[in-house]
Amino acid sequence: MAKSIINVDGMACEHCVKAIQTAVGALSGVSSVAVDLEKKTVTVEHVPEATSLDTIKNEIEDQGYEVL
Ligand SMILES: [Cu+2]
């Protein structure tokens, strides 16, 4: 299990939090998704062999947010 902290811009409200949690949480091997609006971070616990960090970043960008 890996813990990745991703810097993300464009998250503004609870809707953004939900959108990211739902989309990233649906990826296989992801066990938790925590969004910190103030710090602009998304912390993901995942099995790297199932879902890589790049896959998670792509999913966040697909949702309309900018990975920094
Ligand atoms: Cu929002």
mmCIF file of N, CA and C and ligand atoms in Angstrom:
data_model
loop_
_atom_site.group_PDB
_atom_site.id
_atom_site.type_symbol
_atom_site.label_atom_id
_atom_site.label_comp_id
_atom_site.label_asym_id
_atom_site.label_seq_id
_atom_site.Cartn_x
_atom_site.Cartn_y
_atom_site.Cartn_z
ATOM 1 N N MET A 1 0.850 -1.195 0.000
ATOM 2 C CA MET A 1 0.000 0.000 0.000
ATOM 3 C C MET A 1 0.886 1.247 0.000
ATOM 4 N N ALA A 2 0.591 2.146 -0.916
ATOM 5 C CA ALA A 2 1.342 3.403 -0.990
ATOM 6 C C ALA A 2 0.443 4.553 -0.592
ATOM 7 N N LYS A 3 1.072 5.579 -0.033
ATOM 8 C CA LYS A 3 0.332 6.785 0.308
ATOM 9 C C LYS A 3 0.897 7.916 -0.545
ATOM 10 N N SER A 4 0.072 8.432 -1.450
ATOM 11 C CA SER A 4 0.518 9.486 -2.337
ATOM 12 C C SER A 4 -0.203 10.785 -2.020
ATOM 13 N N ILE A 5 0.572 11.860 -1.927
ATOM 14 C CA ILE A 5 -0.015 13.177 -1.702
ATOM 15 C C ILE A 5 0.136 13.985 -2.985
ATOM 16 N N ILE A 6 -0.991 14.353 -3.568
ATOM 17 C CA ILE A 6 -0.999 15.025 -4.872
ATOM 18 C C ILE A 6 -1.471 16.462 -4.689
ATOM 19 N N ASN A 7 -0.724 17.412 -5.251
ATOM 20 C CA ASN A 7 -1.137 18.823 -5.201
ATOM 21 C C ASN A 7 -2.089 19.090 -6.353
ATOM 22 N N VAL A 8 -3.271 19.595 -6.020
ATOM 23 C CA VAL A 8 -4.319 19.789 -7.027
ATOM 24 C C VAL A 8 -4.895 21.200 -6.916
ATOM 25 N N ASP A 9 -4.989 21.861 -8.073
ATOM 26 C CA ASP A 9 -5.587 23.196 -8.087
ATOM 27 C C ASP A 9 -6.984 23.134 -8.694
ATOM 28 N N GLY A 10 -7.839 24.047 -8.286
ATOM 29 C CA GLY A 10 -9.174 24.149 -8.860
ATOM 30 C C GLY A 10 -10.274 23.578 -7.995
ATOM 31 N N MET A 11 -9.908 22.993 -6.849
ATOM 32 C CA MET A 11 -10.923 22.449 -5.945
ATOM 33 C C MET A 11 -11.422 23.584 -5.050
ATOM 34 N N ALA A 12 -12.745 23.778 -5.039
ATOM 35 C CA ALA A 12 -13.269 24.947 -4.339
ATOM 36 C C ALA A 12 -14.287 24.642 -3.250
ATOM 37 N N CYS A 13 -14.990 23.532 -3.382
ATOM 38 C CA CYS A 13 -16.110 23.322 -2.447
ATOM 39 C C CYS A 13 -16.348 21.837 -2.211
ATOM 40 N N GLU A 14 -17.380 21.549 -1.433
ATOM 41 C CA GLU A 14 -17.699 20.159 -1.101
ATOM 42 C C GLU A 14 -18.059 19.344 -2.340
ATOM 43 N N HIS A 15 -18.580 20.016 -3.353
ATOM 44 C CA HIS A 15 -18.896 19.310 -4.591
ATOM 45 C C HIS A 15 -17.612 18.764 -5.218
ATOM 46 N N CYS A 16 -16.576 19.570 -5.214
ATOM 47 C CA CYS A 16 -15.286 19.137 -5.767
ATOM 48 C C CYS A 16 -14.741 17.966 -4.960
ATOM 49 N N VAL A 17 -14.845 18.059 -3.654
ATOM 50 C CA VAL A 17 -14.371 16.996 -2.770
ATOM 51 C C VAL A 17 -15.075 15.688 -3.113
ATOM 52 N N LYS A 18 -16.393 15.752 -3.241
ATOM 53 C CA LYS A 18 -17.199 14.565 -3.561
ATOM 54 C C LYS A 18 -16.828 13.999 -4.922
ATOM 55 N N ALA A 19 -16.671 14.879 -5.908
ATOM 56 C CA ALA A 19 -16.375 14.435 -7.270
ATOM 57 C C ALA A 19 -15.059 13.674 -7.304
ATOM 58 N N ILE A 20 -14.058 14.214 -6.632
ATOM 59 C CA ILE A 20 -12.743 13.570 -6.631
ATOM 60 C C ILE A 20 -12.772 12.286 -5.818
ATOM 61 N N GLN A 21 -13.427 12.329 -4.668
ATOM 62 C CA GLN A 21 -13.493 11.126 -3.831
ATOM 63 C C GLN A 21 -14.202 9.995 -4.560
ATOM 64 N N THR A 22 -15.277 10.333 -5.267
ATOM 65 C CA THR A 22 -16.045 9.304 -5.976
ATOM 66 C C THR A 22 -15.244 8.737 -7.141
ATOM 67 N N ALA A 23 -14.642 9.626 -7.950
ATOM 68 C CA ALA A 23 -13.929 9.177 -9.146
ATOM 69 C C ALA A 23 -12.673 8.388 -8.791
ATOM 70 N N VAL A 24 -11.867 8.930 -7.902
ATOM 71 C CA VAL A 24 -10.614 8.257 -7.541
ATOM 72 C C VAL A 24 -10.908 7.019 -6.702
ATOM 73 N N GLY A 25 -11.923 7.130 -5.850
ATOM 74 C CA GLY A 25 -12.283 5.997 -5.000
ATOM 75 C C GLY A 25 -12.772 4.797 -5.795
ATOM 76 N N ALA A 26 -13.247 5.032 -7.022
ATOM 77 C CA ALA A 26 -13.767 3.951 -7.855
ATOM 78 C C ALA A 26 -12.646 3.175 -8.554
ATOM 79 N N LEU A 27 -11.433 3.715 -8.549
ATOM 80 C CA LEU A 27 -10.313 3.018 -9.188
ATOM 81 C C LEU A 27 -9.936 1.795 -8.358
ATOM 82 N N SER A 28 -9.568 0.721 -9.043
ATOM 83 C CA SER A 28 -9.246 -0.504 -8.308
ATOM 84 C C SER A 28 -7.961 -0.327 -7.507
ATOM 85 N N GLY A 29 -7.942 -0.858 -6.316
ATOM 86 C CA GLY A 29 -6.748 -0.774 -5.480
ATOM 87 C C GLY A 29 -6.644 0.491 -4.662
ATOM 88 N N VAL A 30 -7.642 1.358 -4.772
ATOM 89 C CA VAL A 30 -7.640 2.586 -3.975
ATOM 90 C C VAL A 30 -8.456 2.337 -2.712
ATOM 91 N N SER A 31 -7.828 2.547 -1.549
ATOM 92 C CA SER A 31 -8.539 2.250 -0.310
ATOM 93 C C SER A 31 -9.006 3.496 0.422
ATOM 94 N N SER A 32 -8.375 4.653 0.162
ATOM 95 C CA SER A 32 -8.893 5.868 0.781
ATOM 96 C C SER A 32 -8.484 7.093 -0.006
ATOM 97 N N VAL A 33 -9.365 8.094 0.010
ATOM 98 C CA VAL A 33 -9.117 9.358 -0.685
ATOM 99 C C VAL A 33 -9.485 10.485 0.277
ATOM 100 N N ALA A 34 -8.498 11.318 0.609
ATOM 101 C CA ALA A 34 -8.753 12.435 1.504
ATOM 102 C C ALA A 34 -8.402 13.743 0.803
ATOM 103 N N VAL A 35 -9.359 14.667 0.780
ATOM 104 C CA VAL A 35 -9.151 15.950 0.112
ATOM 105 C C VAL A 35 -9.021 17.044 1.160
ATOM 106 N N ASP A 36 -7.977 17.855 1.030
ATOM 107 C CA ASP A 36 -7.792 19.006 1.911
ATOM 108 C C ASP A 36 -7.880 20.271 1.053
ATOM 109 N N LEU A 37 -9.011 20.961 1.151
ATOM 110 C CA LEU A 37 -9.233 22.137 0.311
ATOM 111 C C LEU A 37 -8.251 23.256 0.633
ATOM 112 N N GLU A 38 -7.934 23.420 1.909
ATOM 113 C CA GLU A 38 -7.052 24.511 2.322
ATOM 114 C C GLU A 38 -5.623 24.312 1.801
ATOM 115 N N LYS A 39 -5.141 23.083 1.952
ATOM 116 C CA LYS A 39 -3.769 22.777 1.502
ATOM 117 C C LYS A 39 -3.719 22.436 0.022
ATOM 118 N N LYS A 40 -4.899 22.274 -0.613
ATOM 119 C CA LYS A 40 -4.996 21.897 -2.023
ATOM 120 C C LYS A 40 -4.283 20.578 -2.284
ATOM 121 N N THR A 41 -4.576 19.595 -1.445
ATOM 122 C CA THR A 41 -3.978 18.279 -1.632
ATOM 123 C C THR A 41 -5.041 17.188 -1.676
ATOM 124 N N VAL A 42 -4.691 16.134 -2.387
ATOM 125 C CA VAL A 42 -5.485 14.909 -2.379
ATOM 126 C C VAL A 42 -4.551 13.803 -1.928
ATOM 127 N N THR A 43 -4.878 13.175 -0.816
ATOM 128 C CA THR A 43 -4.054 12.096 -0.272
ATOM 129 C C THR A 43 -4.747 10.772 -0.566
ATOM 130 N N VAL A 44 -4.031 9.898 -1.270
ATOM 131 C CA VAL A 44 -4.626 8.643 -1.723
ATOM 132 C C VAL A 44 -3.812 7.462 -1.207
ATOM 133 N N GLU A 45 -4.489 6.517 -0.613
ATOM 134 C CA GLU A 45 -3.843 5.256 -0.259
ATOM 135 C C GLU A 45 -4.241 4.251 -1.328
ATOM 136 N N HIS A 46 -3.240 3.659 -1.957
ATOM 137 C CA HIS A 46 -3.538 2.764 -3.075
ATOM 138 C C HIS A 46 -2.480 1.683 -3.212
ATOM 139 N N VAL A 47 -2.869 0.613 -3.904
ATOM 140 C CA VAL A 47 -1.922 -0.448 -4.257
ATOM 141 C C VAL A 47 -1.312 -0.050 -5.592
ATOM 142 N N PRO A 48 -0.020 0.291 -5.617
ATOM 143 C CA PRO A 48 0.594 0.817 -6.843
ATOM 144 C C PRO A 48 0.515 -0.140 -8.026
ATOM 145 N N GLU A 49 0.542 -1.449 -7.755
ATOM 146 C CA GLU A 49 0.475 -2.421 -8.847
ATOM 147 C C GLU A 49 -0.909 -2.432 -9.492
ATOM 148 N N ALA A 50 -1.935 -2.032 -8.749
ATOM 149 C CA ALA A 50 -3.298 -2.009 -9.293
ATOM 150 C C ALA A 50 -3.596 -0.665 -9.948
ATOM 151 N N THR A 51 -3.246 0.400 -9.254
ATOM 152 C CA THR A 51 -3.485 1.750 -9.775
ATOM 153 C C THR A 51 -2.275 2.610 -9.477
ATOM 154 N N SER A 52 -1.617 3.047 -10.553
ATOM 155 C CA SER A 52 -0.400 3.844 -10.384
ATOM 156 C C SER A 52 -0.743 5.291 -10.048
ATOM 157 N N LEU A 53 0.260 6.003 -9.588
ATOM 158 C CA LEU A 53 0.083 7.422 -9.284
ATOM 159 C C LEU A 53 -0.338 8.190 -10.534
ATOM 160 N N ASP A 54 0.240 7.826 -11.688
ATOM 161 C CA ASP A 54 -0.124 8.500 -12.940
ATOM 162 C C ASP A 54 -1.599 8.311 -13.280
ATOM 163 N N THR A 55 -2.096 7.107 -13.052
ATOM 164 C CA THR A 55 -3.511 6.832 -13.322
ATOM 165 C C THR A 55 -4.406 7.709 -12.448
ATOM 166 N N ILE A 56 -4.015 7.851 -11.196
ATOM 167 C CA ILE A 56 -4.794 8.684 -10.274
ATOM 168 C C ILE A 56 -4.760 10.147 -10.723
ATOM 169 N N LYS A 57 -3.581 10.611 -11.099
ATOM 170 C CA LYS A 57 -3.457 11.997 -11.573
ATOM 171 C C LYS A 57 -4.304 12.231 -12.813
ATOM 172 N N ASN A 58 -4.289 11.266 -13.739
ATOM 173 C CA ASN A 58 -5.101 11.398 -14.957
ATOM 174 C C ASN A 58 -6.583 11.472 -14.620
ATOM 175 N N GLU A 59 -7.007 10.666 -13.660
ATOM 176 C CA GLU A 59 -8.415 10.657 -13.270
ATOM 177 C C GLU A 59 -8.812 12.013 -12.686
ATOM 178 N N ILE A 60 -7.952 12.589 -11.875
ATOM 179 C CA ILE A 60 -8.246 13.906 -11.289
ATOM 180 C C ILE A 60 -8.351 14.960 -12.393
ATOM 181 N N GLU A 61 -7.464 14.875 -13.379
ATOM 182 C CA GLU A 61 -7.525 15.841 -14.489
ATOM 183 C C GLU A 61 -8.764 15.616 -15.339
ATOM 184 N N ASP A 62 -9.166 14.350 -15.506
ATOM 185 C CA ASP A 62 -10.389 14.051 -16.255
ATOM 186 C C ASP A 62 -11.609 14.674 -15.586
ATOM 187 N N GLN A 63 -11.533 14.841 -14.279
ATOM 188 C CA GLN A 63 -12.650 15.452 -13.539
ATOM 189 C C GLN A 63 -12.647 16.974 -13.676
ATOM 190 N N GLY A 64 -11.605 17.522 -14.291
ATOM 191 C CA GLY A 64 -11.583 18.959 -14.541
ATOM 192 C C GLY A 64 -10.695 19.764 -13.611
ATOM 193 N N TYR A 65 -9.844 19.070 -12.860
ATOM 194 C CA TYR A 65 -8.957 19.769 -11.933
ATOM 195 C C TYR A 65 -7.523 19.701 -12.435
ATOM 196 N N GLU A 66 -6.698 20.624 -11.935
ATOM 197 C CA GLU A 66 -5.332 20.693 -12.417
ATOM 198 C C GLU A 66 -4.369 20.080 -11.416
ATOM 199 N N VAL A 67 -3.643 19.061 -11.856
ATOM 200 C CA VAL A 67 -2.603 18.457 -11.017
ATOM 201 C C VAL A 67 -1.355 19.300 -11.148
ATOM 202 N N LEU A 68 -0.826 19.756 -10.016
ATOM 203 C CA LEU A 68 0.332 20.650 -10.038
ATOM 204 C C LEU A 68 1.635 19.860 -9.988
HETATM 205 CU CU CU B 1 -16.584 22.662 -6.049
#
